[in-house]
mmCIF file of C-alpha atoms in Angstrom:
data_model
loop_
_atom_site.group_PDB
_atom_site.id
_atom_site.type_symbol
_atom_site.label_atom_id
_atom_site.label_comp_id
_atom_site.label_asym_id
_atom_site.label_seq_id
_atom_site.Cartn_x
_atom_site.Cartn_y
_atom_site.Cartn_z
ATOM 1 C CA UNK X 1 34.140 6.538 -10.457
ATOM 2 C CA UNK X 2 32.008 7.923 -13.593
ATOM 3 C CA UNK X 3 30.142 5.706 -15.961
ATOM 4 C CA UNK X 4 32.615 6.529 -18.553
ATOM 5 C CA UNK X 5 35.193 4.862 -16.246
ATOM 6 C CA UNK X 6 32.841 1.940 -15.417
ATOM 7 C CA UNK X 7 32.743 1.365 -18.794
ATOM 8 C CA UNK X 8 36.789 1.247 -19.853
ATOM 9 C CA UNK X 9 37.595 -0.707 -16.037
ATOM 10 C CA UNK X 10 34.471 -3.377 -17.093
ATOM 11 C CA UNK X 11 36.739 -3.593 -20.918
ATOM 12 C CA UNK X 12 40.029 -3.951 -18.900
ATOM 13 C CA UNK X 13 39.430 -6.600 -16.629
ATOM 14 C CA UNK X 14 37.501 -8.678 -19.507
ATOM 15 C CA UNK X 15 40.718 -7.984 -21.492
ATOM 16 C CA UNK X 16 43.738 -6.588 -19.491
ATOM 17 C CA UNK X 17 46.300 -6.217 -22.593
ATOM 18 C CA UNK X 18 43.344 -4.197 -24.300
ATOM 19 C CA UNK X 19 45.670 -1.249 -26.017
ATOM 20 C CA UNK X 20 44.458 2.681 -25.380
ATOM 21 C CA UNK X 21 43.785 2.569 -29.261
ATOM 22 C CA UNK X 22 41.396 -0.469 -28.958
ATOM 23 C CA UNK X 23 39.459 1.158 -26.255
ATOM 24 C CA UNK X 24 39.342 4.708 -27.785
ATOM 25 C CA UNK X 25 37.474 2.731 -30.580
ATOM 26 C CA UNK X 26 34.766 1.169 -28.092
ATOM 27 C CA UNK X 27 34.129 4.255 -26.284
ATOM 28 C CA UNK X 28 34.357 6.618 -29.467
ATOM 29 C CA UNK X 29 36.290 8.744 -27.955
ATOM 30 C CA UNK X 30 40.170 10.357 -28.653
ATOM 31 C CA UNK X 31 42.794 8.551 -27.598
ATOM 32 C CA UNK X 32 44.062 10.891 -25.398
ATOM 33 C CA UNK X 33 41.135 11.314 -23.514
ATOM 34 C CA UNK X 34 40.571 7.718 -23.205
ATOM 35 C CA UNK X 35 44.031 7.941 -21.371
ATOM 36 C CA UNK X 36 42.939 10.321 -18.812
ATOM 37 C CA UNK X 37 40.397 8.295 -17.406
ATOM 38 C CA UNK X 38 43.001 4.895 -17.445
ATOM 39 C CA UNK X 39 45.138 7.896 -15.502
ATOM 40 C CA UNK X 40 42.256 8.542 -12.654
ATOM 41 C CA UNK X 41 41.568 4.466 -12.553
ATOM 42 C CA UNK X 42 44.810 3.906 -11.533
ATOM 43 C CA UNK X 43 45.424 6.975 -9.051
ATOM 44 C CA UNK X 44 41.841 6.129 -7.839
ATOM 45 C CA UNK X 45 43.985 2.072 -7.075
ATOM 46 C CA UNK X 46 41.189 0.428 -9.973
ATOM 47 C CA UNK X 47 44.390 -0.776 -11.763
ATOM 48 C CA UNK X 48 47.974 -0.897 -11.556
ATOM 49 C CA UNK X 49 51.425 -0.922 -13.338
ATOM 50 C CA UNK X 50 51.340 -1.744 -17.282
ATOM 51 C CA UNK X 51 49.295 -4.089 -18.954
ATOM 52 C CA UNK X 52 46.361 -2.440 -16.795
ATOM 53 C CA UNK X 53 46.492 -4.696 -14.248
ATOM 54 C CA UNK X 54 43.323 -5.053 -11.805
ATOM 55 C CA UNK X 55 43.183 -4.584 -8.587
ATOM 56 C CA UNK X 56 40.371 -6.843 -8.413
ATOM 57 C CA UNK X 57 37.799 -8.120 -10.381
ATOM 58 C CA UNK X 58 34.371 -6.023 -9.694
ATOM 59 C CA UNK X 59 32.387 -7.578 -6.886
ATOM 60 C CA UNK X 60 29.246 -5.826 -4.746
ATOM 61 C CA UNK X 61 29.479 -6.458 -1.234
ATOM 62 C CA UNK X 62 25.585 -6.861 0.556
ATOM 63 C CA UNK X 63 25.170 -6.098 3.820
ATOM 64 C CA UNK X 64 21.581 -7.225 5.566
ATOM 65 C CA UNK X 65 19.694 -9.767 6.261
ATOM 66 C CA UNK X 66 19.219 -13.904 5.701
ATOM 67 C CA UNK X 67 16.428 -15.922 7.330
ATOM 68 C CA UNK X 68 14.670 -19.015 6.710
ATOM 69 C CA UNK X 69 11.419 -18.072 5.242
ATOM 70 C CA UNK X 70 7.961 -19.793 6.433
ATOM 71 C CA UNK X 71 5.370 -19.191 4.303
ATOM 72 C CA UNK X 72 1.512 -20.030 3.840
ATOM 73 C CA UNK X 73 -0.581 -20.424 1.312
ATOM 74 C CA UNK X 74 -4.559 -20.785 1.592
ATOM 75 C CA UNK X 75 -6.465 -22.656 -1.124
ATOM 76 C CA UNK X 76 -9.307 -20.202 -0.971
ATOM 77 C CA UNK X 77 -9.961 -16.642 0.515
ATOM 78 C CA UNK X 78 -8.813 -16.448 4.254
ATOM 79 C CA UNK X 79 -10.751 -17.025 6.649
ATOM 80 C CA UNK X 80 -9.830 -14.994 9.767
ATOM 81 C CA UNK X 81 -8.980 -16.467 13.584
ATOM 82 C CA UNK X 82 -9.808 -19.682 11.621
ATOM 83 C CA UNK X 83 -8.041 -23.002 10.301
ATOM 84 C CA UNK X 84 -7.696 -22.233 6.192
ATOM 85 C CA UNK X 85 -6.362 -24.739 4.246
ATOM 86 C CA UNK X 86 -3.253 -24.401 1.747
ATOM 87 C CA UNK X 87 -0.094 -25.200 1.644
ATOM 88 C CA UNK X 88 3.282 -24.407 4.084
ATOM 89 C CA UNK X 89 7.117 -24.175 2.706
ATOM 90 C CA UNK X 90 9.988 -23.838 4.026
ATOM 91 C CA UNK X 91 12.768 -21.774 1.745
ATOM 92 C CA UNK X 92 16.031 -19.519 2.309
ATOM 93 C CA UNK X 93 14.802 -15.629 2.384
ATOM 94 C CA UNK X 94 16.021 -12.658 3.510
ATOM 95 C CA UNK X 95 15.892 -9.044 2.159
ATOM 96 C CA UNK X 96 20.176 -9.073 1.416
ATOM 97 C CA UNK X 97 20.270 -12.536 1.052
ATOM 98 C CA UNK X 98 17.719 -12.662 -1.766
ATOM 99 C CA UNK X 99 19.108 -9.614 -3.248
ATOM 100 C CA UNK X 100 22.383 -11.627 -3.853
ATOM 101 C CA UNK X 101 20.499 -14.396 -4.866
ATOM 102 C CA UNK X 102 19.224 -12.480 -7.498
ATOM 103 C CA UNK X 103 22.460 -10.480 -8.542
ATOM 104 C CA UNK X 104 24.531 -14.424 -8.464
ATOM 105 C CA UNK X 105 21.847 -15.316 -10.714
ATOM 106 C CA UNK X 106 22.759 -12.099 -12.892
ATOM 107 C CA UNK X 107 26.614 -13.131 -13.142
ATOM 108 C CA UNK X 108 27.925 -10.044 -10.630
ATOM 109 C CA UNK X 109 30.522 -11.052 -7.672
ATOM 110 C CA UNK X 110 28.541 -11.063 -4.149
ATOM 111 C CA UNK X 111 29.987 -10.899 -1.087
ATOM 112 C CA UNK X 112 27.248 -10.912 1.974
ATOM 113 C CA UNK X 113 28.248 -9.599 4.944
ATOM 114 C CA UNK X 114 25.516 -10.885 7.587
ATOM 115 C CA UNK X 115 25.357 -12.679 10.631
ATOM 116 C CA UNK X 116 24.550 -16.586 11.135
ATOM 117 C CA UNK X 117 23.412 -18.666 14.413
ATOM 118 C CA UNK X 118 25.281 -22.028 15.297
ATOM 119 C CA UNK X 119 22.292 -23.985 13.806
ATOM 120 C CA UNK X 120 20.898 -26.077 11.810
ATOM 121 C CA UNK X 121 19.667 -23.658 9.523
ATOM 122 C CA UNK X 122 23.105 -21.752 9.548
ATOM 123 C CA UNK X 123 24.565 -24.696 7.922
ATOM 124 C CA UNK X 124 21.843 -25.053 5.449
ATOM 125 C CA UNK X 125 22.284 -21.237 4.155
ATOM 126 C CA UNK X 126 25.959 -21.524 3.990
ATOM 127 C CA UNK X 127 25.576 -24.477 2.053
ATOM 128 C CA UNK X 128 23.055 -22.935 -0.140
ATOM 129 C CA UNK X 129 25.249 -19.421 -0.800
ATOM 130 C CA UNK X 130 28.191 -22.092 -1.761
ATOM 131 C CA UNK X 131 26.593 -23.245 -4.388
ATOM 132 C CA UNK X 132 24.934 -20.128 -5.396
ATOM 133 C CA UNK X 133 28.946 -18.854 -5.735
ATOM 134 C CA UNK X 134 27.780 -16.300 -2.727
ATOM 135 C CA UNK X 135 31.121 -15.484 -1.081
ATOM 136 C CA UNK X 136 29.999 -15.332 3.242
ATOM 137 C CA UNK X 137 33.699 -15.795 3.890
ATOM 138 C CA UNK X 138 33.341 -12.778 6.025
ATOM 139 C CA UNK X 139 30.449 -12.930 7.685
ATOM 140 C CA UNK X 140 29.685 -13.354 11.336
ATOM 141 C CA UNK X 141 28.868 -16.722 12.726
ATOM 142 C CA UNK X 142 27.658 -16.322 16.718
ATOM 143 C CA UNK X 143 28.110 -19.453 19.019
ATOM 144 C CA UNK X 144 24.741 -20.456 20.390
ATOM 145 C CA UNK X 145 22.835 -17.887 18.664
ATOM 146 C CA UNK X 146 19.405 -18.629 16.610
ATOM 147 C CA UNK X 147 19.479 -17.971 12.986
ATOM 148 C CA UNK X 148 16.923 -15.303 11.249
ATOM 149 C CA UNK X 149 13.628 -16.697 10.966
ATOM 150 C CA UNK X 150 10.583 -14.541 8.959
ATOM 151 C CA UNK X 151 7.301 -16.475 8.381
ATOM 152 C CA UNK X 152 4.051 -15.052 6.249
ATOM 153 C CA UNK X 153 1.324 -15.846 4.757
ATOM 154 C CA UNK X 154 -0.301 -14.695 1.739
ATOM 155 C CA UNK X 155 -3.515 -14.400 0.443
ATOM 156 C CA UNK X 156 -5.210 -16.823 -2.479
ATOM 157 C CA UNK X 157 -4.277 -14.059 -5.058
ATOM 158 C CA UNK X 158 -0.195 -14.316 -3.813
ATOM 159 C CA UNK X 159 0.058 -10.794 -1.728
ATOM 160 C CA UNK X 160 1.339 -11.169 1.528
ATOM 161 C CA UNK X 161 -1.182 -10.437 4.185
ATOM 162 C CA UNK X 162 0.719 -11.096 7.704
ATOM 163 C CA UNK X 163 4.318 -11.628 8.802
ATOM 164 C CA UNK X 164 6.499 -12.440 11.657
ATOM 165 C CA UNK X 165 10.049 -11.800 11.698
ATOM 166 C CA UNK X 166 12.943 -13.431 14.426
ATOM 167 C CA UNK X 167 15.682 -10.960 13.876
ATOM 168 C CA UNK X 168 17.170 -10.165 17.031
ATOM 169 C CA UNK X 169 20.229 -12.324 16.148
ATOM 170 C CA UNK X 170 21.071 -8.643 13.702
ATOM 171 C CA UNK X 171 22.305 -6.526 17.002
ATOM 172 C CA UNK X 172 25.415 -8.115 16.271
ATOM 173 C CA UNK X 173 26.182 -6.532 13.077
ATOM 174 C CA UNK X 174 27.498 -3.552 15.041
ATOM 175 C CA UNK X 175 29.607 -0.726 13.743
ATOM 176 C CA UNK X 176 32.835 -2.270 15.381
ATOM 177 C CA UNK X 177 32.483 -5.417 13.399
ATOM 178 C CA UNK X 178 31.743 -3.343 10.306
ATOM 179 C CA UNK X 179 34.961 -1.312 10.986
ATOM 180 C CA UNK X 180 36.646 -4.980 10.555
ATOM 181 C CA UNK X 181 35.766 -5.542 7.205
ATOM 182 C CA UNK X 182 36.241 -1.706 5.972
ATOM 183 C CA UNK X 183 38.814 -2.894 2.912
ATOM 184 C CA UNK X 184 36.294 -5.268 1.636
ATOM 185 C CA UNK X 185 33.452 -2.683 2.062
ATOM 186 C CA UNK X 186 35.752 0.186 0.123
ATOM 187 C CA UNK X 187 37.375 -1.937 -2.460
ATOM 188 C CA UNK X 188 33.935 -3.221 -3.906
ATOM 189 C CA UNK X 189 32.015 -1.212 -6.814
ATOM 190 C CA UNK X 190 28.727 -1.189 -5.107
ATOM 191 C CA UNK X 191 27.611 -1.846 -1.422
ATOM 192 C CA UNK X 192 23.680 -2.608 -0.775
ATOM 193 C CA UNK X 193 22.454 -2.444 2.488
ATOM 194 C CA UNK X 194 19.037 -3.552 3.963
ATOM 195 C CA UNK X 195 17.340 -1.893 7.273
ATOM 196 C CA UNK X 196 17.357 -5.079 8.710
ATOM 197 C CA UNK X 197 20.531 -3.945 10.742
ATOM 198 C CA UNK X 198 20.782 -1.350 13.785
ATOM 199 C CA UNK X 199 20.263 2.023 12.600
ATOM 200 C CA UNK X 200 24.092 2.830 13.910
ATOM 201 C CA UNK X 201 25.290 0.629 11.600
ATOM 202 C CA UNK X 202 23.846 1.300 8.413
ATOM 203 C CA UNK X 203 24.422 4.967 9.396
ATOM 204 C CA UNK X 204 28.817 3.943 9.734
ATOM 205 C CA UNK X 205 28.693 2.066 6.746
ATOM 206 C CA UNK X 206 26.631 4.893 4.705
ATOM 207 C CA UNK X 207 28.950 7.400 6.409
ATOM 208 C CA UNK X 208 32.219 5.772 6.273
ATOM 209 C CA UNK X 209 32.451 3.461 3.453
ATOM 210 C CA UNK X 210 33.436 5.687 0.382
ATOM 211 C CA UNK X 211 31.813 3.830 -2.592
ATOM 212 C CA UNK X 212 27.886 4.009 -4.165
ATOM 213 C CA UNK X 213 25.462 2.182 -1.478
ATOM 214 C CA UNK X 214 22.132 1.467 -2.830
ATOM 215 C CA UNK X 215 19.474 1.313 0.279
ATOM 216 C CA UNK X 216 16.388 -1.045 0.871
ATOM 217 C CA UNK X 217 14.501 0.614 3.286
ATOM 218 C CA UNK X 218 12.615 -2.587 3.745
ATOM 219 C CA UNK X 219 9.393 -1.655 5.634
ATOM 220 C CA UNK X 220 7.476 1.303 7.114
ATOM 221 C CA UNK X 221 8.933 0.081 10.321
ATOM 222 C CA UNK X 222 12.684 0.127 9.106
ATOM 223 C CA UNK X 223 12.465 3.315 6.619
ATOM 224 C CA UNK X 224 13.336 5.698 9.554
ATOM 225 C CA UNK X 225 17.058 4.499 10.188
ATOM 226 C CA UNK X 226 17.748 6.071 6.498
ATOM 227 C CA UNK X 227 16.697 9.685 7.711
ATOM 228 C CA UNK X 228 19.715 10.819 8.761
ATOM 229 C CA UNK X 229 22.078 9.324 5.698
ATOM 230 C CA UNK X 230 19.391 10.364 2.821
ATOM 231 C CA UNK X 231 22.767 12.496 1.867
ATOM 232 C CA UNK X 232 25.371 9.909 1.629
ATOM 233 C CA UNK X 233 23.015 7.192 -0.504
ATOM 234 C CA UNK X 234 23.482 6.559 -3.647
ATOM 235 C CA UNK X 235 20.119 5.108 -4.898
ATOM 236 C CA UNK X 236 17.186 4.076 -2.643
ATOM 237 C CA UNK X 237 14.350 2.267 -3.492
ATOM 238 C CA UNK X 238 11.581 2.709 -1.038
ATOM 239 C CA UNK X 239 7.711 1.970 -2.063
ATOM 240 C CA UNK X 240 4.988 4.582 -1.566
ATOM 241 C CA UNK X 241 4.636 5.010 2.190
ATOM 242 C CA UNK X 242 7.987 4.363 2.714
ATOM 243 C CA UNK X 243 8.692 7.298 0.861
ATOM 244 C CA UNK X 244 5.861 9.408 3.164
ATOM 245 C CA UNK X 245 7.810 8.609 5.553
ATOM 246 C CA UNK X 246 10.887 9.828 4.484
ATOM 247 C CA UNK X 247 10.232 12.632 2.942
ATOM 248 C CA UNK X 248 7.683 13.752 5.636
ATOM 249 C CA UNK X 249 5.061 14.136 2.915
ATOM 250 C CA UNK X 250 1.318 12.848 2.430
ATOM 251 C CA UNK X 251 1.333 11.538 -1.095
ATOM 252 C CA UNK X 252 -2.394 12.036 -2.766
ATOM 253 C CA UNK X 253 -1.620 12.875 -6.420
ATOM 254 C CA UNK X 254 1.350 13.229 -8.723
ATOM 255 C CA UNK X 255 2.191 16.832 -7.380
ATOM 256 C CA UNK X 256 2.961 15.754 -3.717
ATOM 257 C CA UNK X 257 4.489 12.746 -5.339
ATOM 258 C CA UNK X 258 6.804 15.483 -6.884
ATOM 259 C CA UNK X 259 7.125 17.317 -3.838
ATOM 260 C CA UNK X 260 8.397 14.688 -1.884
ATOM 261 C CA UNK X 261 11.114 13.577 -4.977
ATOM 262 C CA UNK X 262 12.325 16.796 -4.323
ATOM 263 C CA UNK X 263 12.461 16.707 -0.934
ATOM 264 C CA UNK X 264 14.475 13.357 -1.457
ATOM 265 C CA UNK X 265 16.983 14.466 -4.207
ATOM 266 C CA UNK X 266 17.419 17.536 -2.043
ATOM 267 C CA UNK X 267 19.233 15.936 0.831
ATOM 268 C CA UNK X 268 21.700 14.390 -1.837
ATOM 269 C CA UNK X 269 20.606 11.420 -2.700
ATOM 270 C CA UNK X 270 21.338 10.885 -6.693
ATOM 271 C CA UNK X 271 18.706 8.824 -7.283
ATOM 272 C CA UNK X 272 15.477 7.067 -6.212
ATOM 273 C CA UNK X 273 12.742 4.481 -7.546
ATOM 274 C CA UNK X 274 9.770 4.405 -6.278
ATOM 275 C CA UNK X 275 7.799 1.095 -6.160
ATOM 276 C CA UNK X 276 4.136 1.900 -6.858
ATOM 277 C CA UNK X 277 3.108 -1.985 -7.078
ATOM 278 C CA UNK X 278 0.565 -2.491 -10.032
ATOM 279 C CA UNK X 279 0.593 0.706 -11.285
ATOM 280 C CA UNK X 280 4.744 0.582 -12.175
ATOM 281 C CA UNK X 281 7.914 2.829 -10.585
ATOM 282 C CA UNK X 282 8.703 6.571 -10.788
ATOM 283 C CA UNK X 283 12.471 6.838 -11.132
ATOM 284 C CA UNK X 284 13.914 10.164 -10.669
ATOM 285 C CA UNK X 285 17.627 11.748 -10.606
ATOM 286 C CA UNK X 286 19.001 15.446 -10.443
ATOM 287 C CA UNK X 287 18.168 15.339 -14.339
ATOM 288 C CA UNK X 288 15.346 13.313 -15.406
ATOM 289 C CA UNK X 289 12.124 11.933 -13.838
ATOM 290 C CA UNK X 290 9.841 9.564 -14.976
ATOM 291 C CA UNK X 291 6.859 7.133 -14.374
ATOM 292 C CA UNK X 292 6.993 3.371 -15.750
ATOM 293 C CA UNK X 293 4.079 0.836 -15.745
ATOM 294 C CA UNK X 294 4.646 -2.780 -14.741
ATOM 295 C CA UNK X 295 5.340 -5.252 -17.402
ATOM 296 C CA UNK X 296 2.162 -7.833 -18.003
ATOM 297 C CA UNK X 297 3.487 -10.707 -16.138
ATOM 298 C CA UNK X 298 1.594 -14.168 -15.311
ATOM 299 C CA UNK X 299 1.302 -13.741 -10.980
ATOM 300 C CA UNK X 300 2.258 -16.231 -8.730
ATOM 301 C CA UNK X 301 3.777 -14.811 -5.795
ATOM 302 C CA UNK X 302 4.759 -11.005 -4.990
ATOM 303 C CA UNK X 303 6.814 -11.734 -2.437
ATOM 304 C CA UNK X 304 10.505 -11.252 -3.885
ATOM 305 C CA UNK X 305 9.697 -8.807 -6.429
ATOM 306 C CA UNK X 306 11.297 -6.069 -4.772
ATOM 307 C CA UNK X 307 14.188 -7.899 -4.251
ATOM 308 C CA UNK X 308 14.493 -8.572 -7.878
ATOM 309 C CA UNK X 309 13.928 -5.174 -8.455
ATOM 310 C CA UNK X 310 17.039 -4.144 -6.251
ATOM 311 C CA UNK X 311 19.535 -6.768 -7.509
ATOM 312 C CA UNK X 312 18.463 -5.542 -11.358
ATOM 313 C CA UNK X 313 19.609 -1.415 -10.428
ATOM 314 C CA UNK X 314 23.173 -2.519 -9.386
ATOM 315 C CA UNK X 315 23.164 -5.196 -12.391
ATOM 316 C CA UNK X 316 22.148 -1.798 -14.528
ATOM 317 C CA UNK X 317 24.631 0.608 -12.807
ATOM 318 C CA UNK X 318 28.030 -2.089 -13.380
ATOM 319 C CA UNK X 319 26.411 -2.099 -17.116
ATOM 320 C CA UNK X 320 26.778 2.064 -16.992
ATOM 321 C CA UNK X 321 22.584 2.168 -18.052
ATOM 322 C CA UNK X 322 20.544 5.488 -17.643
ATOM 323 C CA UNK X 323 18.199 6.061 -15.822
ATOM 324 C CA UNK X 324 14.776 4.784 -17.675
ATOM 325 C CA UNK X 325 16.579 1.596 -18.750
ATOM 326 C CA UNK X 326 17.486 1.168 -15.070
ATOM 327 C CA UNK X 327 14.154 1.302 -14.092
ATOM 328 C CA UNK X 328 13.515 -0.947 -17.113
ATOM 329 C CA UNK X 329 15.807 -3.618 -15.795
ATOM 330 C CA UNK X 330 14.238 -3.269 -12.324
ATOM 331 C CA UNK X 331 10.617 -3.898 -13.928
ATOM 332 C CA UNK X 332 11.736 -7.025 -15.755
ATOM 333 C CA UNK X 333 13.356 -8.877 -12.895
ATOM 334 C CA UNK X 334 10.382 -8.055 -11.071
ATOM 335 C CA UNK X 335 7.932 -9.454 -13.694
ATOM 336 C CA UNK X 336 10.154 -12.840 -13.566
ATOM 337 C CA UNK X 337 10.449 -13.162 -10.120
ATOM 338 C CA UNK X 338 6.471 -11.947 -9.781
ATOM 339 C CA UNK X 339 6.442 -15.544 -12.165
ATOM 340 C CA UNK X 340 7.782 -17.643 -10.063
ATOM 341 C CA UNK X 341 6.893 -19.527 -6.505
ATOM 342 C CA UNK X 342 9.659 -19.329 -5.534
ATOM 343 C CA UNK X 343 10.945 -16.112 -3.748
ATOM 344 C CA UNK X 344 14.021 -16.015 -6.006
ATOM 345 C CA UNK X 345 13.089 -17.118 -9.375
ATOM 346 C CA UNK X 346 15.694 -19.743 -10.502
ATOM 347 C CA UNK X 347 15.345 -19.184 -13.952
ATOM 348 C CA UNK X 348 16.694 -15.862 -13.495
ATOM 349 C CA UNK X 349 19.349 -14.944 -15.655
ATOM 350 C CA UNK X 350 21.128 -12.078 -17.249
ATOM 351 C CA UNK X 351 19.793 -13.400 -20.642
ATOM 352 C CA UNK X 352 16.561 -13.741 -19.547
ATOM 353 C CA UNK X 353 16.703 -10.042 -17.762
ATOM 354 C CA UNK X 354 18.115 -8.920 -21.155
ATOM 355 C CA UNK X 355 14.984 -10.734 -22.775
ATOM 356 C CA UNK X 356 12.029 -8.953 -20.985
ATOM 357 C CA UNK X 357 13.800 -5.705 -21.377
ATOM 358 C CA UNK X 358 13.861 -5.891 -25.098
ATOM 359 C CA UNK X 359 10.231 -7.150 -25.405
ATOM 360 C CA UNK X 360 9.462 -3.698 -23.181
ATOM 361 C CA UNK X 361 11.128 -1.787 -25.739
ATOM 362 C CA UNK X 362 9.523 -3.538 -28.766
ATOM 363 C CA UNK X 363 6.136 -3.109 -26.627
#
């Protein structure tokens, strides 16, 4: 689907009795060529019969990772092998888990497609996506099994210094169960997927599913099961090492930073934004590169930035947005989640997100 078509099947479903005329005049285009892309929505199954009738109203299906999160927080600077003082929490994480957090929060359609334990805390994440309007309908629940844990602790300044992570529970998100939820996967506008889940898997659904999928590499650890589907993604967002690591090249300066874009974009991939923490993102496509500082944000905790980050590039890509005020959106949910103690920011919004992007432009 292009962004022009994006654009007229976003009109359509707001308004399905919206006439050719009508939407020749919001796209500024001829009628007849507005007609040829209502022509390749409907042989594409988008919409069908007269009155542009939707298939189905837009949705983004995530597939990764939930956990409850355990986090610390020292009063002072830590104090190593040592007792510090602080405070602990307890809160609902995980890398696809927050990203749909964030995109709820946003007003897009979520489906998550994880796996739960027969636990305490499975209960209290399913209770939590409920109300969050998260659809885990089709998700996989295992009988006895222990739900996700991932427990850090960060330093007095709010960057995480040390984590543990309980994800074995993830080997069941094989390829076979993936293969059972294939017409969700292929009827949704964008999948996201997290390396939280066996390489084999991410590497069917990358390979098989036959719409956009923006990848989270996650970690250093994790980056590798992308190498072999750099091809098939649509946009990954992968921080500086992570992107050493992918690419195969030592970044030092802005001209192996280059080097290893092109190495990237090479394979495939359409597009990539690289998180370079304080100092901003480089965003690049086939086109059009470019380097963004961070917007001046009041700190609190780092933790779910990236997350933000993510959720605000599929946000930006249903709204049909370039590439620099893509990686515009991305920096603004990041500076209000940055804001916040919580991982997820609850104030999050796609008024607010709208907000901090225009004060970027006025800046």
């Amino acid at each position: 689907m292009t962004k022009r078509e994006r654009e007229i099947l976003k009109w359509i479903c707001e308004n399905p009795l919206i006439s050719q005329s009508e939407l020749a005049e919001k796209t500024n285009m001829a009628r007849s060529s507005v007609a040829v892309h209502i022509s390749n929505l409907a042989k594409q199954g988008y919409i069908m019969g007269r009155g542009y009738i939707t298939r189905t109203e837009p949705y983004v299906v995530v597939v990764g990772g939930l956990n409850v999160d355990i986090g610390g927080y020292p009063k002072a600077k830590i104090i190593q092998c040592d007792s510090n003082p602080g405070k602990i929490t307890m809160s609902l994480g995980g890398v696809g888990r927050n990203i749909a957090h964030n995109m709820s929060l946003l007003g897009l359609d979520v489906r998550l497609l994880t796996v739960f334990g027969d636990d305490a805390n499975a209960s209290k994440i399913a209770a939590s996506c409920g109300e969050l309007g998260i659809d885990i309908s089709q998700a996989l629940q295992m009988p006895g099994g222990r739900t996700s844990t991932y427990m850090f602790i960060d330093d007095s300044f709010g960057n995480m210094q040390l984590a543990i992570s309980d994800m074995e529970i993830y080997k069941q998100l094989t390829p076979e169960f993936l293969k059972t939820r294939q017409r969700l996967l292929n009827n949704a506008q964008v999948i996201v997927v997290d390396t939280n889940i066996p390489q084999k898997s991410i590497e069917w659904l990358i390979r098989h599913c036959n719409v956009p999928v923006f990848a989270d590499p996650v970690s250093t650890a994790k980056a590798v099961k992308l190498k072999n589907v750099l091809s098939n993604i649509h946009t990954l967002k992968p921080n500086l090492i992570e992107t050493e690591i992918l690419s195969g090249i030592d970044i030092v300066d802005r001209k192996s930073m280059d080097k290893a874009i092109d190495i990237l974009l090479d394979t495939g991939l359409r597009r990539i934004f690289v998180s370079l923490g304080a100092d901003g993102v480089l965003a690049a496509d086939h086109e059009h590169r470019l380097m963004l500082p961070c917007i001046e944000a009041d700190p609190v905790d780092s933790t779910g930035c990236g997350d933000a980050f993510m959720a605000a590039l599929v946000w930006s890509y249903m709204e049909g947005t370039d590439l620099r005020e893509t990686a515009l959106s991305g920096l603004a949910a990041a500076s209000l989640s940055i804001e916040s103690e919580q991982t997820v920011n609850p104030n999050l919004s796609e008024e607010q997100l709208k907000k901090r992007m225009n004060s970027i432009v006025v800046q």
